Amino acid sequence: MSKRVLILGGGVAGLTAAHELLERGYRVCVLERQSIAGGKARSVWHEGLPAEHGFRFFPGFYKHLPDTMRRTPVGSGRSAFDHLEWSRLDRLAFMDGSRILTPPSFPRSLRMLWLSSSIPFRLLRKGLPLRDLLFFGGKLWRIVTSSFERRAGEYEKIGWMQFVQADERSQQYRDLLAVGPTRILVASKAEEANTKTLANVSMQLIFNTITPGETSDRLLDGPTNEVWIDRWLEDLRGKGLDYEFDQEVTRLVVEEGAIAGVEVGGPDGAARRLEADYYLSALPVEVMGRLASDELIAADPHLAGLRELRHHVNWMNGVQFYLAEDVRLNPGHIIVSGSPWALTGLSQQQFWSDYSLAEESDGRVHGCLSVDISDWNTPGLNGRRARDCSRQEVVEQVWAQLQQALPELRGIEYVSAFLDDDIVQAEDNPHHEINLEPLLVNRADSWRLRPEAWTALPNLFLASDYVRTYSDLACMEAANEAARRAVNALLERDGSDAERCEIFPLREWWLFAPLKWLDRRRYERGKPWSWLPLP
């Protein structure tokens, strides 16, 4: 009989691991805390309309996740990958109502060529000093000509804001260049993230944007669970997956240096113990950090880093505004530069060709503006931090910031709104919010805290975005890659001759290979990066 694997967590990592293990003949059971599949990627329902933890974003440099989506049938001969749409025109919005439109892919028309080539001039018109623009260009040059070894060994220990010397430049430099371009990825939060992570992300996004036939910005053509997650789960269940909802892992039982079982609490409060041949944890870092008991750490001392890493998190949660009309803002994502709560957004109905909000709402709703709040600690227009506001106050303040930055929304009232239900009021303070599902931020010098996908325990493997990966970012791509690494490690431990999961390294642009080679020689000799990288 094939061996049984118990997967803890049913988000993207857990589903990916289940996908790969089922293809290789293992019996798999997934335990999910929520009553809906998908983890942080899930979409839910609010008054019969789709809502979400935050909008989905699929950058062009994602390789692992699209590969899995191509192998996920959704009917009519299509795969989940076929539900990805290219963003056509992103928008950098300002609090004075002005905007800069930015093509997320290589120009395919004269208008797009003009918009792309004029970005530096439009930034200068927004008050960015020319010396700051040239200075940041120098920082980008340093990134693309630095060797992998220098990024991993030196830049990982340096904060991004320190690297770009944001405190020494203008406020426009900070808002438009140091922080703004990566705002859509909270896991790359510029104020906290290390330089290696942001350098890698920046390089990949630039390559996607300037390479013909590629794009830096993709999104789904319908609600996430409707067009992807639920179809994925249905396919895996058809292959024998046992997926259990409302199951919260409360303890990893360690005996004689191995996992002997897991204790689980169900919706009725009853506890039970489950056992398997192998255990694969796809739980987020803030949960796994709590489960890192003294017994677990004694079996693998490196897992002690999870206790510190669980505090390296930040908030990024969404609010959806349902509108009586489909307000066409721009066909892509929106970054609201200078917004107190670091808002990003997307007008969704324009991309949902086969899903009609009007039909689902009896004509009440025709549009949905999905917005992510990335800064919960800065006072808003009302002088209060988002985390100190009630749920209704958060919604109202986000709408006020949006109306200030997006002229198309002025004079419009939303029909209803939904704030991510992971935001709940603290029991001891009704005026203070807590977040049930924060996101990991790769802070400076945090790589040493992060484990590999395998552990010293012979039957425990880790598949979550805090695991060491090429992706190196708390996102769906890293979760998918970590799951592949965990499955490969399990196959190795089990002595299986099954084909290993493919792992895709980040792209290094060949044009700069000679300069990177020279920089690697310099780094190995203890020399700093140089504009003229003579060995």
Short mmCIF file of C-alpha atoms in Angstrom, two decimals:
data_model
loop_
_atom_site.label_atom_id
_atom_site.label_comp_id
_atom_site.label_asym_id
_atom_site.label_seq_id
_atom_site.Cartn_x
_atom_site.Cartn_y
_atom_site.Cartn_z
CA MET A 1 0.00 0.00 0.00
CA SER A 2 1.21 3.52 -0.81
CA LYS A 3 2.37 5.67 2.07
CA ARG A 4 0.16 8.33 3.64
CA VAL A 5 1.12 12.01 3.83
CA LEU A 6 -0.65 14.44 6.12
CA ILE A 7 -0.49 18.03 4.84
CA LEU A 8 -1.13 20.76 7.39
CA GLY A 9 -2.70 23.77 5.66
CA GLY A 10 -4.76 23.92 2.49
CA GLY A 11 -3.57 27.09 0.82
CA VAL A 12 -1.47 27.34 -2.34
CA ALA A 13 1.47 25.49 -0.76
CA GLY A 14 -0.67 22.70 0.64
CA LEU A 15 -2.60 22.23 -2.61
CA THR A 16 0.65 22.27 -4.61
CA ALA A 17 2.20 19.59 -2.40
CA ALA A 18 -0.95 17.49 -2.66
CA HIS A 19 -0.93 17.90 -6.45
CA GLU A 20 2.65 16.69 -6.78
CA LEU A 21 2.31 13.83 -4.28
CA LEU A 22 -0.89 12.48 -5.81
CA GLU A 23 0.79 12.42 -9.22
CA ARG A 24 3.48 10.23 -7.65
CA GLY A 25 1.12 7.72 -6.08
CA TYR A 26 0.96 8.83 -2.43
CA ARG A 27 -2.19 8.90 -0.32
CA VAL A 28 -2.75 12.48 0.82
CA CYS A 29 -4.92 14.16 3.43
CA VAL A 30 -5.02 17.97 3.77
CA LEU A 31 -6.17 19.71 6.96
CA GLU A 32 -7.44 23.28 6.48
CA ARG A 33 -8.44 25.67 9.29
CA GLN A 34 -10.88 27.65 7.15
CA SER A 35 -14.22 26.50 5.77
CA ILE A 36 -13.06 27.39 2.25
CA ALA A 37 -9.97 26.32 0.33
CA GLY A 38 -7.09 28.54 -0.76
CA GLY A 39 -5.55 30.04 2.37
CA LYS A 40 -4.68 33.72 1.88
CA ALA A 41 -5.38 33.34 -1.85
CA ARG A 42 -9.02 32.43 -1.27
CA SER A 43 -12.01 34.42 -2.41
CA VAL A 44 -15.15 34.37 -0.27
CA TRP A 45 -18.75 35.53 -0.62
CA HIS A 46 -20.32 38.70 0.75
CA GLU A 47 -24.04 39.16 0.20
CA GLY A 48 -23.81 36.81 -2.76
CA LEU A 49 -20.88 38.68 -4.33
CA PRO A 50 -17.20 37.71 -4.48
CA ALA A 51 -14.86 39.16 -1.86
CA GLU A 52 -11.25 38.40 -0.95
CA HIS A 53 -8.37 38.68 1.49
CA GLY A 54 -6.68 40.76 -1.20
CA PHE A 55 -6.63 40.88 -5.00
CA ARG A 56 -4.51 38.30 -6.80
CA PHE A 57 -1.40 39.46 -8.66
CA PHE A 58 0.63 37.15 -10.93
CA PRO A 59 3.87 38.89 -12.00
CA GLY A 60 5.49 37.66 -15.17
CA PHE A 61 8.47 36.25 -13.27
CA TYR A 62 6.26 33.62 -11.61
CA LYS A 63 7.29 30.25 -13.11
CA HIS A 64 6.37 27.56 -10.57
CA LEU A 65 2.76 28.58 -10.04
CA PRO A 66 1.91 29.00 -13.75
CA ASP A 67 3.44 25.57 -14.40
CA THR A 68 1.06 24.03 -11.84
CA MET A 69 -1.87 26.02 -13.24
CA ARG A 70 -1.14 24.65 -16.72
CA ARG A 71 -1.54 21.17 -15.23
CA THR A 72 -4.85 22.01 -13.57
CA PRO A 73 -7.82 21.25 -15.85
CA VAL A 74 -10.90 23.44 -15.42
CA GLY A 75 -13.16 21.98 -18.11
CA SER A 76 -13.75 22.54 -21.83
CA GLY A 77 -10.15 21.59 -22.56
CA ARG A 78 -8.84 24.61 -20.67
CA SER A 79 -6.43 24.88 -17.76
CA ALA A 80 -6.36 27.29 -14.84
CA PHE A 81 -3.52 29.10 -16.60
CA ASP A 82 -5.94 30.06 -19.37
CA HIS A 83 -7.80 32.22 -16.84
CA LEU A 84 -4.84 34.61 -16.52
CA GLU A 85 -5.23 37.98 -18.24
CA TRP A 86 -2.56 40.57 -18.94
CA SER A 87 -2.95 43.94 -17.31
CA ARG A 88 -2.95 46.49 -20.12
CA LEU A 89 -2.17 49.76 -18.38
CA ASP A 90 -1.21 50.31 -14.76
CA ARG A 91 -1.68 53.61 -12.96
CA LEU A 92 0.36 55.59 -10.50
CA ALA A 93 -2.24 57.83 -8.85
CA PHE A 94 -1.49 60.85 -6.69
CA MET A 95 -3.44 62.36 -3.84
CA ASP A 96 -3.98 65.56 -5.85
CA GLY A 97 -5.94 63.58 -8.45
CA SER A 98 -3.20 63.48 -11.09
CA ARG A 99 -1.82 60.25 -12.53
CA ILE A 100 0.95 58.59 -14.51
CA LEU A 101 -0.06 55.65 -16.71
CA THR A 102 2.58 52.93 -16.99
CA PRO A 103 2.51 50.04 -19.51
CA PRO A 104 3.42 46.78 -17.70
CA SER A 105 4.78 45.14 -20.85
CA PHE A 106 6.91 45.88 -23.90
CA PRO A 107 5.17 48.55 -26.01
CA ARG A 108 3.05 47.19 -28.84
CA SER A 109 1.70 50.50 -30.13
CA LEU A 110 2.92 54.05 -30.61
CA ARG A 111 0.81 55.20 -27.66
CA MET A 112 2.33 52.59 -25.37
CA LEU A 113 5.81 53.47 -26.63
CA TRP A 114 5.14 57.11 -25.81
CA LEU A 115 3.79 56.29 -22.33
CA SER A 116 6.80 54.08 -21.55
CA SER A 117 9.47 56.43 -22.85
CA SER A 118 7.95 59.50 -21.19
CA ILE A 119 7.83 58.06 -17.66
CA PRO A 120 11.10 59.74 -16.54
CA PHE A 121 9.89 63.14 -17.79
CA ARG A 122 6.53 62.74 -16.08
CA LEU A 123 8.29 61.85 -12.83
CA LEU A 124 10.33 65.03 -13.13
CA ARG A 125 7.12 67.02 -13.64
CA LYS A 126 5.86 65.57 -10.34
CA GLY A 127 8.73 67.28 -8.58
CA LEU A 128 11.34 64.52 -8.59
CA PRO A 129 14.77 66.19 -8.80
CA LEU A 130 16.83 65.14 -11.82
CA ARG A 131 19.78 64.34 -9.57
CA ASP A 132 17.58 61.90 -7.61
CA LEU A 133 16.39 60.20 -10.80
CA LEU A 134 19.97 59.75 -11.96
CA PHE A 135 21.02 58.60 -8.49
CA PHE A 136 18.34 55.87 -8.47
CA GLY A 137 19.38 54.85 -11.97
CA GLY A 138 22.84 54.27 -10.55
CA LYS A 139 21.37 52.05 -7.83
CA LEU A 140 19.54 49.99 -10.46
CA TRP A 141 22.77 49.66 -12.42
CA ARG A 142 24.48 48.37 -9.30
CA ILE A 143 21.71 45.81 -8.82
CA VAL A 144 21.78 44.41 -12.36
CA THR A 145 25.58 44.19 -12.39
CA SER A 146 25.99 42.67 -8.92
CA SER A 147 26.72 38.96 -8.73
CA PHE A 148 24.34 36.46 -7.18
CA GLU A 149 26.93 35.84 -4.46
CA ARG A 150 27.07 39.53 -3.49
CA ARG A 151 23.30 39.81 -3.38
CA ALA A 152 23.02 36.71 -1.21
CA GLY A 153 25.96 37.40 1.07
CA GLU A 154 26.04 41.20 1.34
CA TYR A 155 22.76 42.73 0.22
CA GLU A 156 20.64 40.31 2.28
CA LYS A 157 22.04 41.96 5.39
CA ILE A 158 21.24 45.52 4.23
CA GLY A 159 17.82 47.15 4.39
CA TRP A 160 16.46 48.45 1.08
CA MET A 161 15.97 52.02 2.30
CA GLN A 162 19.57 52.07 3.51
CA PHE A 163 20.80 50.72 0.17
CA VAL A 164 19.00 53.36 -1.90
CA GLN A 165 19.89 56.03 0.72
CA ALA A 166 16.28 57.19 0.90
CA ASP A 167 16.84 59.30 4.03
CA GLU A 168 19.41 61.39 2.17
CA ARG A 169 17.18 62.20 -0.81
CA SER A 170 13.95 64.08 -1.47
CA GLN A 171 10.47 63.00 -0.39
CA GLN A 172 9.59 62.53 -4.06
CA TYR A 173 12.53 60.14 -4.38
CA ARG A 174 11.22 58.16 -1.43
CA ASP A 175 7.61 58.03 -2.65
CA LEU A 176 8.14 57.56 -6.38
CA LEU A 177 11.27 55.43 -6.58
CA ALA A 178 12.30 53.89 -3.26
CA VAL A 179 8.85 52.77 -2.12
CA GLY A 180 6.25 53.12 -4.87
CA PRO A 181 7.28 50.58 -7.53
CA THR A 182 7.11 47.60 -5.14
CA ARG A 183 4.09 48.72 -3.11
CA ILE A 184 1.86 46.15 -4.78
CA LEU A 185 3.92 43.40 -3.09
CA VAL A 186 3.67 43.91 0.67
CA ALA A 187 6.15 41.13 1.24
CA SER A 188 8.67 43.43 -0.43
CA LYS A 189 7.69 46.31 1.87
CA ALA A 190 10.43 48.81 1.13
CA GLU A 191 10.63 50.25 4.65
CA GLU A 192 11.42 46.84 6.14
CA ALA A 193 12.65 44.45 3.42
CA ASN A 194 16.26 43.55 2.75
CA THR A 195 18.03 44.64 -0.40
CA LYS A 196 18.53 41.15 -1.82
CA THR A 197 14.79 40.50 -1.90
CA LEU A 198 13.89 43.85 -3.44
CA ALA A 199 16.83 43.74 -5.86
CA ASN A 200 15.74 40.34 -7.15
CA VAL A 201 12.10 41.41 -7.45
CA SER A 202 13.02 44.68 -9.16
CA MET A 203 15.25 42.92 -11.67
CA GLN A 204 12.57 40.39 -12.56
CA LEU A 205 9.87 43.05 -13.00
CA ILE A 206 12.17 45.15 -15.18
CA PHE A 207 13.06 42.16 -17.35
CA ASN A 208 9.37 41.28 -17.77
CA THR A 209 8.52 44.85 -18.75
CA ILE A 210 11.24 45.39 -21.35
CA THR A 211 11.23 41.92 -22.94
CA PRO A 212 8.96 41.55 -26.00
CA GLY A 213 6.22 39.00 -25.47
CA GLU A 214 6.31 39.24 -21.67
CA THR A 215 4.47 41.24 -19.01
CA SER A 216 5.11 42.17 -15.40
CA ASP A 217 1.41 42.09 -14.45
CA ARG A 218 -1.22 39.37 -14.82
CA LEU A 219 -4.51 38.75 -13.03
CA LEU A 220 -7.41 36.32 -13.06
CA ASP A 221 -10.45 36.75 -15.29
CA GLY A 222 -12.89 35.97 -12.47
CA PRO A 223 -13.20 35.45 -8.71
CA THR A 224 -10.24 33.40 -7.47
CA ASN A 225 -12.05 30.36 -6.13
CA GLU A 226 -14.57 30.40 -8.97
CA VAL A 227 -12.02 30.17 -11.79
CA TRP A 228 -9.06 28.51 -10.05
CA ILE A 229 -8.96 27.26 -6.44
CA ASP A 230 -12.27 25.34 -6.37
CA ARG A 231 -11.53 23.79 -9.78
CA TRP A 232 -8.09 22.78 -8.53
CA LEU A 233 -9.53 21.18 -5.41
CA GLU A 234 -12.18 19.37 -7.45
CA ASP A 235 -9.52 17.92 -9.74
CA LEU A 236 -7.35 16.77 -6.83
CA ARG A 237 -10.29 15.20 -5.03
CA GLY A 238 -11.03 13.30 -8.22
CA LYS A 239 -7.50 11.89 -7.94
CA GLY A 240 -8.08 10.69 -4.38
CA LEU A 241 -7.31 13.71 -2.19
CA ASP A 242 -8.91 13.80 1.26
CA TYR A 243 -9.39 17.50 2.06
CA GLU A 244 -10.87 18.35 5.47
CA PHE A 245 -12.20 21.81 6.34
CA ASP A 246 -12.43 23.50 9.77
CA GLN A 247 -9.47 21.56 11.16
CA GLU A 248 -6.97 23.53 13.25
CA VAL A 249 -3.62 21.98 14.07
CA THR A 250 -2.88 22.60 17.75
CA ARG A 251 0.22 20.47 18.38
CA LEU A 252 2.95 18.52 16.64
CA VAL A 253 3.62 15.43 18.74
CA VAL A 254 7.35 14.66 18.84
CA GLU A 255 8.59 11.30 20.08
CA GLU A 256 12.10 9.89 19.72
CA GLY A 257 13.18 12.62 17.34
CA ALA A 258 10.32 12.22 14.86
CA ILE A 259 6.72 13.34 14.45
CA ALA A 260 4.45 10.73 16.03
CA GLY A 261 1.21 12.53 15.16
CA VAL A 262 -0.61 15.85 15.15
CA GLU A 263 -3.35 17.03 17.45
CA VAL A 264 -6.24 18.72 15.69
CA GLY A 265 -9.28 20.64 16.88
CA GLY A 266 -12.49 20.52 14.88
CA PRO A 267 -15.45 22.93 14.62
CA ASP A 268 -17.21 21.21 17.55
CA GLY A 269 -14.20 21.76 19.80
CA ALA A 270 -13.39 18.07 19.97
CA ALA A 271 -9.67 17.22 19.79
CA ARG A 272 -8.23 14.22 17.98
CA ARG A 273 -4.85 12.85 17.05
CA LEU A 274 -3.98 11.94 13.48
CA GLU A 275 -1.04 9.88 12.28
CA ALA A 276 0.66 9.31 8.94
CA ASP A 277 3.92 8.12 7.43
CA TYR A 278 5.01 11.65 6.59
CA TYR A 279 3.95 15.15 7.67
CA LEU A 280 4.24 18.21 5.48
CA SER A 281 3.56 21.55 7.15
CA ALA A 282 2.13 24.19 4.82
CA LEU A 283 1.16 26.44 7.72
CA PRO A 284 2.11 30.14 7.69
CA VAL A 285 5.08 31.30 9.74
CA GLU A 286 3.05 32.93 12.52
CA VAL A 287 1.32 29.57 13.13
CA MET A 288 4.36 27.34 12.68
CA GLY A 289 6.30 29.60 15.03
CA ARG A 290 3.76 28.91 17.76
CA LEU A 291 3.92 25.17 17.11
CA ALA A 292 7.73 25.14 17.40
CA SER A 293 7.79 23.41 20.79
CA ASP A 294 10.88 22.69 22.86
CA GLU A 295 10.64 19.04 21.77
CA LEU A 296 10.54 20.02 18.09
CA ILE A 297 13.51 22.35 18.44
CA ALA A 298 15.47 19.71 20.37
CA ALA A 299 15.00 17.42 17.37
CA ASP A 300 16.06 20.16 14.93
CA PRO A 301 17.70 23.22 16.58
CA HIS A 302 17.55 25.26 13.37
CA LEU A 303 13.77 25.43 13.71
CA ALA A 304 14.28 27.76 16.68
CA GLY A 305 14.52 30.55 14.11
CA LEU A 306 10.79 30.21 13.50
CA ARG A 307 10.09 31.66 16.94
CA GLU A 308 11.74 34.92 15.94
CA LEU A 309 10.63 34.80 12.32
CA ARG A 310 6.95 34.65 13.31
CA HIS A 311 7.27 38.29 14.41
CA HIS A 312 8.67 39.41 11.00
CA VAL A 313 5.19 40.00 9.65
CA ASN A 314 3.12 42.92 8.43
CA TRP A 315 -0.44 43.61 7.43
CA MET A 316 -1.87 43.66 3.93
CA ASN A 317 -5.60 43.16 3.86
CA GLY A 318 -8.26 44.03 1.36
CA VAL A 319 -11.54 45.88 1.18
CA GLN A 320 -13.92 45.55 -1.76
CA PHE A 321 -16.26 48.36 -2.80
CA TYR A 322 -19.32 47.31 -4.76
CA LEU A 323 -20.49 50.05 -7.11
CA ALA A 324 -23.80 50.74 -8.82
CA GLU A 325 -21.89 51.41 -12.04
CA ASP A 326 -18.72 49.89 -13.44
CA VAL A 327 -16.39 52.85 -13.08
CA ARG A 328 -13.60 52.33 -15.63
CA LEU A 329 -10.43 53.62 -14.04
CA ASN A 330 -7.65 51.95 -16.03
CA PRO A 331 -7.22 48.40 -17.32
CA GLY A 332 -4.73 47.34 -14.68
CA HIS A 333 -3.50 47.82 -11.14
CA ILE A 334 -3.40 51.13 -9.32
CA ILE A 335 -0.77 52.34 -6.85
CA VAL A 336 -1.90 55.37 -4.87
CA SER A 337 1.34 57.27 -4.23
CA GLY A 338 1.32 59.31 -1.05
CA SER A 339 -1.82 57.71 0.36
CA PRO A 340 -1.45 57.50 4.17
CA TRP A 341 -2.44 53.84 4.21
CA ALA A 342 -0.41 52.82 1.12
CA LEU A 343 -3.37 51.80 -1.03
CA THR A 344 -3.23 49.70 -4.16
CA GLY A 345 -6.28 48.67 -6.15
CA LEU A 346 -7.93 47.13 -9.17
CA SER A 347 -11.26 47.65 -10.92
CA GLN A 348 -12.20 44.01 -11.51
CA GLN A 349 -15.35 43.68 -13.63
CA GLN A 350 -13.53 44.81 -16.79
CA PHE A 351 -11.41 41.65 -16.60
CA TRP A 352 -14.23 39.26 -15.67
CA SER A 353 -15.57 38.48 -19.12
CA ASP A 354 -17.56 35.41 -18.03
CA TYR A 355 -18.71 36.66 -14.64
CA SER A 356 -21.30 39.43 -14.27
CA LEU A 357 -21.69 41.24 -10.97
CA ALA A 358 -24.97 42.69 -12.25
CA GLU A 359 -26.44 39.24 -12.85
CA GLU A 360 -25.30 37.99 -9.42
CA SER A 361 -26.79 41.03 -7.63
CA ASP A 362 -30.10 41.43 -9.49
CA GLY A 363 -28.78 44.59 -11.11
CA ARG A 364 -27.75 46.37 -7.89
CA VAL A 365 -24.00 46.11 -8.49
CA HIS A 366 -22.13 46.60 -11.76
CA GLY A 367 -18.56 47.17 -10.60
CA CYS A 368 -16.11 46.14 -7.89
CA LEU A 369 -13.05 48.08 -6.79
CA SER A 370 -10.76 45.76 -4.81
CA VAL A 371 -8.25 47.66 -2.66
CA ASP A 372 -5.35 46.47 -0.52
CA ILE A 373 -4.24 48.39 2.57
CA SER A 374 -0.51 47.97 3.13
CA ASP A 375 0.14 50.48 5.90
CA TRP A 376 -1.90 50.04 9.07
CA ASN A 377 0.44 52.10 11.27
CA THR A 378 0.43 55.58 9.70
CA PRO A 379 -2.32 58.07 10.64
CA GLY A 380 -4.92 58.48 7.91
CA LEU A 381 -6.89 61.54 6.82
CA ASN A 382 -8.75 61.32 10.14
CA GLY A 383 -5.50 61.37 12.12
CA ARG A 384 -5.82 57.75 13.24
CA ARG A 385 -3.99 54.58 12.29
CA ALA A 386 -6.01 51.97 10.41
CA ARG A 387 -5.41 49.41 13.14
CA ASP A 388 -6.96 51.82 15.68
CA CYS A 389 -10.15 52.30 13.66
CA SER A 390 -13.32 50.24 13.73
CA ARG A 391 -14.07 48.11 10.69
CA GLN A 392 -16.55 50.68 9.40
CA GLU A 393 -14.09 53.52 9.98
CA VAL A 394 -11.45 51.64 7.96
CA VAL A 395 -13.87 51.28 5.05
CA GLU A 396 -14.88 54.96 5.18
CA GLN A 397 -11.31 56.21 5.42
CA VAL A 398 -10.13 54.05 2.52
CA TRP A 399 -12.98 55.40 0.38
CA ALA A 400 -12.08 58.97 1.34
CA GLN A 401 -8.44 58.42 0.30
CA LEU A 402 -9.55 56.83 -2.97
CA GLN A 403 -11.90 59.69 -3.81
CA GLN A 404 -9.10 62.16 -3.21
CA ALA A 405 -6.69 60.28 -5.52
CA LEU A 406 -9.12 59.07 -8.20
CA PRO A 407 -11.30 61.87 -9.65
CA GLU A 408 -13.58 59.31 -11.33
CA LEU A 409 -14.89 58.29 -7.88
CA ARG A 410 -15.77 61.76 -6.65
CA GLY A 411 -19.49 62.17 -6.12
CA ILE A 412 -20.01 58.41 -6.22
CA GLU A 413 -21.20 56.35 -3.26
CA TYR A 414 -20.60 52.64 -3.01
CA VAL A 415 -23.54 50.25 -2.65
CA SER A 416 -21.80 48.12 -0.02
CA ALA A 417 -18.31 47.19 1.07
CA PHE A 418 -16.49 44.19 2.56
CA LEU A 419 -13.39 44.37 4.75
CA ASP A 420 -11.36 41.17 5.02
CA ASP A 421 -12.77 39.16 7.92
CA ASP A 422 -9.23 38.42 9.12
CA ILE A 423 -9.37 41.91 10.62
CA VAL A 424 -11.13 41.53 13.98
CA GLN A 425 -11.47 43.70 17.04
CA ALA A 426 -9.13 42.92 19.92
CA GLU A 427 -11.03 41.42 22.83
CA ASP A 428 -9.45 43.77 25.34
CA ASN A 429 -9.82 46.92 23.21
CA PRO A 430 -12.80 47.44 20.88
CA HIS A 431 -10.96 50.35 19.22
CA HIS A 432 -7.95 48.26 18.23
CA GLU A 433 -7.83 45.70 15.44
CA ILE A 434 -5.80 42.49 15.18
CA ASN A 435 -4.94 40.55 12.03
CA LEU A 436 -5.46 36.80 11.97
CA GLU A 437 -3.37 36.33 8.82
CA PRO A 438 -0.42 38.74 8.46
CA LEU A 439 2.25 38.35 5.80
CA LEU A 440 5.95 37.62 6.23
CA VAL A 441 8.38 40.42 5.29
CA ASN A 442 11.96 39.42 4.48
CA ARG A 443 13.82 41.76 6.79
CA ALA A 444 17.56 42.36 6.69
CA ASP A 445 19.63 39.39 7.85
CA SER A 446 16.61 37.08 8.20
CA TRP A 447 17.81 34.35 5.82
CA ARG A 448 19.66 32.73 8.72
CA LEU A 449 16.33 32.26 10.50
CA ARG A 450 14.62 30.57 7.58
CA PRO A 451 14.72 26.77 7.29
CA GLU A 452 15.09 24.55 4.27
CA ALA A 453 12.12 22.51 3.09
CA TRP A 454 13.50 19.46 4.91
CA THR A 455 14.18 19.10 8.63
CA ALA A 456 16.31 16.91 10.87
CA LEU A 457 13.16 15.02 11.79
CA PRO A 458 12.98 12.13 9.30
CA ASN A 459 9.26 12.52 8.57
CA LEU A 460 8.66 16.29 8.74
CA PHE A 461 8.89 18.66 5.78
CA LEU A 462 8.11 22.35 5.39
CA ALA A 463 6.20 23.97 2.54
CA SER A 464 5.44 27.63 3.11
CA ASP A 465 6.65 30.99 1.86
CA TYR A 466 9.10 31.36 4.77
CA VAL A 467 11.14 28.40 3.48
CA ARG A 468 14.38 29.19 1.64
CA THR A 469 13.53 29.47 -2.05
CA TYR A 470 14.72 31.14 -5.22
CA SER A 471 11.51 33.20 -5.16
CA ASP A 472 12.55 34.64 -1.78
CA LEU A 473 9.31 36.53 -1.27
CA ALA A 474 6.17 35.81 0.74
CA CYS A 475 3.87 35.15 -2.20
CA MET A 476 2.05 32.38 -4.03
CA GLU A 477 5.10 31.67 -6.18
CA ALA A 478 7.32 31.05 -3.15
CA ALA A 479 4.62 28.87 -1.58
CA ASN A 480 4.44 26.77 -4.73
CA GLU A 481 8.24 26.49 -4.99
CA ALA A 482 8.57 25.58 -1.30
CA ALA A 483 5.98 22.82 -1.74
CA ARG A 484 7.95 21.41 -4.67
CA ARG A 485 11.14 21.45 -2.60
CA ALA A 486 9.35 19.72 0.28
CA VAL A 487 7.99 17.02 -2.01
CA ASN A 488 11.43 16.47 -3.51
CA ALA A 489 12.92 16.09 -0.03
CA LEU A 490 10.17 13.64 0.93
CA LEU A 491 10.82 11.58 -2.20
CA GLU A 492 14.50 11.49 -1.32
CA ARG A 493 13.83 10.36 2.27
CA ASP A 494 11.37 7.74 1.05
CA GLY A 495 13.85 6.34 -1.45
CA SER A 496 11.41 6.96 -4.28
CA ASP A 497 12.53 6.81 -7.90
CA ALA A 498 9.64 9.08 -8.96
CA GLU A 499 10.47 12.11 -11.07
CA ARG A 500 11.42 15.13 -8.99
CA CYS A 501 9.43 18.37 -9.12
CA GLU A 502 11.00 20.97 -11.39
CA ILE A 503 12.56 24.01 -9.68
CA PHE A 504 13.00 27.22 -11.69
CA PRO A 505 15.81 29.64 -10.71
CA LEU A 506 15.28 33.37 -11.15
CA ARG A 507 16.39 34.71 -14.48
CA GLU A 508 19.78 36.39 -14.72
CA TRP A 509 19.96 38.54 -17.83
CA TRP A 510 22.74 37.29 -20.10
CA LEU A 511 23.65 40.83 -21.19
CA PHE A 512 25.20 41.55 -17.79
CA ALA A 513 26.86 38.15 -17.31
CA PRO A 514 30.44 39.43 -17.86
CA LEU A 515 30.00 42.24 -15.33
CA LYS A 516 28.46 39.85 -12.81
CA TRP A 517 31.32 37.43 -13.28
CA LEU A 518 33.81 40.20 -12.57
CA ASP A 519 31.82 41.31 -9.53
CA ARG A 520 31.81 37.74 -8.22
CA ARG A 521 35.59 37.71 -8.46
CA ARG A 522 35.72 40.99 -6.54
CA TYR A 523 33.30 39.72 -3.90
CA GLU A 524 35.31 36.55 -3.37
CA ARG A 525 38.36 38.74 -2.77
CA GLY A 526 36.50 40.87 -0.24
CA LYS A 527 36.32 43.91 -2.52
CA PRO A 528 33.25 46.18 -2.75
CA TRP A 529 31.10 46.61 -5.83
CA SER A 530 32.60 49.03 -8.34
CA TRP A 531 31.39 50.99 -11.36
CA LEU A 532 34.46 49.57 -13.11
CA PRO A 533 34.50 45.98 -11.82
CA LEU A 534 38.10 45.09 -12.51
CA PRO A 535 38.93 41.79 -10.79
#
